[in-house]
Amino acid sequence: QKRTIEETWRHIGHLVSTIQPGECENYFANAGYASVKS
């Protein structure tokens, strides 16, 4: 468990770096935020 705010933010930063761009893109597309490409 993280005991300080700094440790918590550092851990969140680590977690964010594990998300692949394609996974993030799919999340936004499924949530209805996909961009319209022309």
N, CA, C and O atoms as a Tinker XYZ file with bonds, in Angstrom:
   152  protein
     1  N      0.824000   -1.180000    0.000000    73     2
     2  CA     0.000000    0.000000    0.000000    64     1     3
     3  C      0.865000    1.238000    0.000000    63     2     4     5
     4  O      1.926000    1.290000    0.621000    81     3
     5  N      0.378000    2.228000   -0.715000    73     3     6
     6  CA     1.100000    3.497000   -0.772000    64     5     7
     7  C      0.700000    4.351000    0.429000    63     6     8     9
     8  O     -0.476000    4.441000    0.781000    81     7
     9  N      1.686000    4.964000    1.040000    73     7    10
    10  CA     1.449000    5.726000    2.272000    64     9    11
    11  C      1.484000    7.238000    2.075000    63    10    12    13
    12  O      1.019000    7.988000    2.933000    81    11
    13  N      2.033000    7.687000    0.949000    73    11    14
    14  CA     2.112000    9.131000    0.735000    64    13    15
    15  C      1.485000    9.476000   -0.617000    63    14    16    17
    16  O      1.297000    8.610000   -1.472000    81    15
    17  N      1.170000   10.748000   -0.787000    73    15    18
    18  CA     0.619000   11.201000   -2.067000    64    17    19
    19  C      1.652000   11.015000   -3.174000    63    18    20    21
    20  O      1.307000   10.604000   -4.282000    81    19
    21  N      2.906000   11.313000   -2.883000    73    19    22
    22  CA     3.961000   11.164000   -3.883000    64    21    23
    23  C      4.076000    9.712000   -4.353000    63    22    24    25
    24  O      4.191000    9.463000   -5.553000    81    23
    25  N      4.046000    8.772000   -3.442000    73    23    26
    26  CA     4.104000    7.353000   -3.811000    64    25    27
    27  C      2.897000    6.957000   -4.657000    63    26    28    29
    28  O      3.017000    6.179000   -5.603000    81    27
    29  N      1.740000    7.499000   -4.307000    73    27    30
    30  CA     0.523000    7.191000   -5.060000    64    29    31
    31  C      0.636000    7.699000   -6.488000    63    30    32    33
    32  O      0.326000    6.963000   -7.425000    81    31
    33  N      1.075000    8.945000   -6.677000    73    31    34
    34  CA     1.219000    9.497000   -8.021000    64    33    35
    35  C      2.278000    8.736000   -8.819000    63    34    36    37
    36  O      2.106000    8.500000  -10.015000    81    35
    37  N      3.345000    8.362000   -8.176000    73    35    38
    38  CA     4.397000    7.601000   -8.859000    64    37    39
    39  C      3.835000    6.263000   -9.346000    63    38    40    41
    40  O      4.141000    5.823000  -10.455000    81    39
    41  N      3.021000    5.626000   -8.520000    73    39    42
    42  CA     2.418000    4.346000   -8.888000    64    41    43
    43  C      1.424000    4.530000  -10.041000    63    42    44    45
    44  O      1.382000    3.711000  -10.959000    81    43
    45  N      0.630000    5.598000   -9.994000    73    43    46
    46  CA    -0.310000    5.879000  -11.088000    64    45    47
    47  C      0.460000    6.097000  -12.391000    63    46    48    49
    48  O      0.054000    5.601000  -13.442000    81    47
    49  N      1.561000    6.830000  -12.325000    73    47    50
    50  CA     2.400000    7.040000  -13.504000    64    49    51
    51  C      2.903000    5.732000  -14.068000    63    50    52    53
    52  O      2.949000    5.556000  -15.286000    81    51
    53  N      3.281000    4.813000  -13.202000    73    51    54
    54  CA     3.720000    3.493000  -13.656000    64    53    55
    55  C      2.570000    2.750000  -14.324000    63    54    56    57
    56  O      2.760000    2.140000  -15.376000    81    55
    57  N      1.391000    2.792000  -13.735000    73    55    58
    58  CA     0.238000    2.093000  -14.298000    64    57    59
    59  C     -0.136000    2.651000  -15.674000    63    58    60    61
    60  O     -0.447000    1.895000  -16.595000    81    59
    61  N     -0.103000    3.971000  -15.805000    73    59    62
    62  CA    -0.441000    4.594000  -17.088000    64    61    63
    63  C      0.528000    4.141000  -18.176000    63    62    64    65
    64  O      0.122000    3.942000  -19.321000    81    63
    65  N      1.783000    3.980000  -17.836000    73    63    66
    66  CA     2.769000    3.570000  -18.836000    64    65    67
    67  C      2.566000    2.132000  -19.308000    63    66    68    69
    68  O      3.179000    1.724000  -20.294000    81    67
    69  N      1.729000    1.361000  -18.634000    73    67    70
    70  CA     1.482000   -0.019000  -19.050000    64    69    71
    71  C      0.327000   -0.128000  -20.040000    63    70    72    73
    72  O      0.085000   -1.206000  -20.584000    81    71
    73  N     -0.394000    0.973000  -20.284000    73    71    74
    74  CA    -1.527000    0.960000  -21.210000    64    73    75
    75  C     -1.017000    1.174000  -22.629000    63    74    76    77
    76  O     -0.330000    2.157000  -22.907000    81    75
    77  N     -1.349000    0.265000  -23.512000    73    75    78
    78  CA    -0.923000    0.359000  -24.904000    64    77    79
    79  C     -1.791000    1.365000  -25.653000    63    78    80    81
    80  O     -2.976000    1.493000  -25.344000    81    79
    81  N     -1.228000    2.090000  -26.640000    73    79    82
    82  CA    -2.004000    3.082000  -27.384000    64    81    83
    83  C     -3.276000    2.503000  -28.019000    63    82    84    85
    84  O     -4.324000    3.149000  -28.004000    81    83
    85  N     -3.189000    1.305000  -28.567000    73    83    86
    86  CA    -4.364000    0.687000  -29.185000    64    85    87
    87  C     -5.461000    0.397000  -28.176000    63    86    88    89
    88  O     -6.645000    0.520000  -28.487000    81    87
    89  N     -5.073000    0.016000  -26.981000    73    87    90
    90  CA    -6.035000   -0.249000  -25.918000    64    89    91
    91  C     -6.746000    1.044000  -25.519000    63    90    92    93
    92  O     -7.956000    1.053000  -25.293000    81    91
    93  N     -5.993000    2.118000  -25.436000    73    91    94
    94  CA    -6.561000    3.419000  -25.104000    64    93    95
    95  C     -7.520000    3.868000  -26.211000    63    94    96    97
    96  O     -8.615000    4.354000  -25.927000    81    95
    97  N     -7.112000    3.705000  -27.454000    73    95    98
    98  CA    -7.951000    4.072000  -28.597000    64    97    99
    99  C     -9.261000    3.296000  -28.578000    63    98   100   101
   100  O    -10.325000    3.872000  -28.806000    81    99
   101  N     -9.194000    2.000000  -28.309000    73    99   102
   102  CA   -10.402000    1.176000  -28.238000    64   101   103
   103  C    -11.325000    1.621000  -27.115000    63   102   104   105
   104  O    -12.545000    1.615000  -27.277000    81   103
   105  N    -10.765000    2.000000  -25.995000    73   103   106
   106  CA   -11.571000    2.469000  -24.866000    64   105   107
   107  C    -12.380000    3.696000  -25.268000    63   106   108   109
   108  O    -13.588000    3.753000  -25.039000    81   107
   109  N    -11.704000    4.684000  -25.872000    73   107   110
   110  CA   -12.398000    5.904000  -26.264000    64   109   111
   111  C    -13.418000    5.637000  -27.372000    63   110   112   113
   112  O    -14.501000    6.222000  -27.365000    81   111
   113  N    -13.087000    4.764000  -28.318000    73   111   114
   114  CA   -14.029000    4.435000  -29.389000    64   113   115
   115  C    -15.277000    3.778000  -28.817000    63   114   116   117
   116  O    -16.391000    4.125000  -29.209000    81   115
   117  N    -15.106000    2.841000  -27.903000    73   115   118
   118  CA   -16.257000    2.154000  -27.307000    64   117   119
   119  C    -17.072000    3.070000  -26.398000    63   118   120   121
   120  O    -18.254000    2.824000  -26.158000    81   119
   121  N    -16.435000    4.130000  -25.894000    73   119   122
   122  CA   -17.146000    5.086000  -25.049000    64   121   123
   123  C    -17.861000    6.153000  -25.887000    63   122   124   125
   124  O    -18.563000    7.006000  -25.344000    81   123
   125  N    -17.680000    6.099000  -27.212000    73   123   126
   126  CA   -18.346000    7.051000  -28.091000    64   125   127
   127  C    -17.544000    8.301000  -28.375000    63   126   128   129
   128  O    -18.092000    9.284000  -28.873000    81   127
   129  N    -16.251000    8.287000  -28.067000    73   127   130
   130  CA   -15.404000    9.457000  -28.283000    64   129   131
   131  C    -14.460000    9.296000  -29.463000    63   130   132   133
   132  O    -13.453000   10.000000  -29.549000    81   131
   133  N    -14.767000    8.391000  -30.366000    73   131   134
   134  CA   -13.890000    8.152000  -31.509000    64   133   135
   135  C    -13.880000    9.363000  -32.421000    63   134   136   137
   136  O    -14.910000   10.009000  -32.614000    81   135
   137  N    -12.725000    9.675000  -32.981000    73   135   138
   138  CA   -12.640000   10.804000  -33.909000    64   137   139
   139  C    -13.175000   10.381000  -35.273000    63   138   140   141
   140  O    -13.165000    9.201000  -35.624000    81   139
   141  N    -13.636000   11.353000  -36.020000    73   139   142
   142  CA   -14.140000   11.103000  -37.356000    64   141   143
   143  C    -13.001000   11.390000  -38.318000    63   142   144   145
   144  O    -12.524000   12.521000  -38.410000    81   143
   145  N    -12.571000   10.367000  -39.030000    73   143   146
   146  CA   -11.484000   10.520000  -40.002000    64   145   147
   147  C    -12.088000   10.683000  -41.394000    63   146   148   149
   148  O    -12.980000    9.931000  -41.787000    81   147
   149  N    -11.593000   11.669000  -42.129000    73   147   150
   150  CA   -12.125000   11.876000  -43.482000    64   149   151
   151  C    -11.095000   11.587000  -44.531000    63   150   152
   152  O    -11.377000   11.712000  -45.723000    81   151
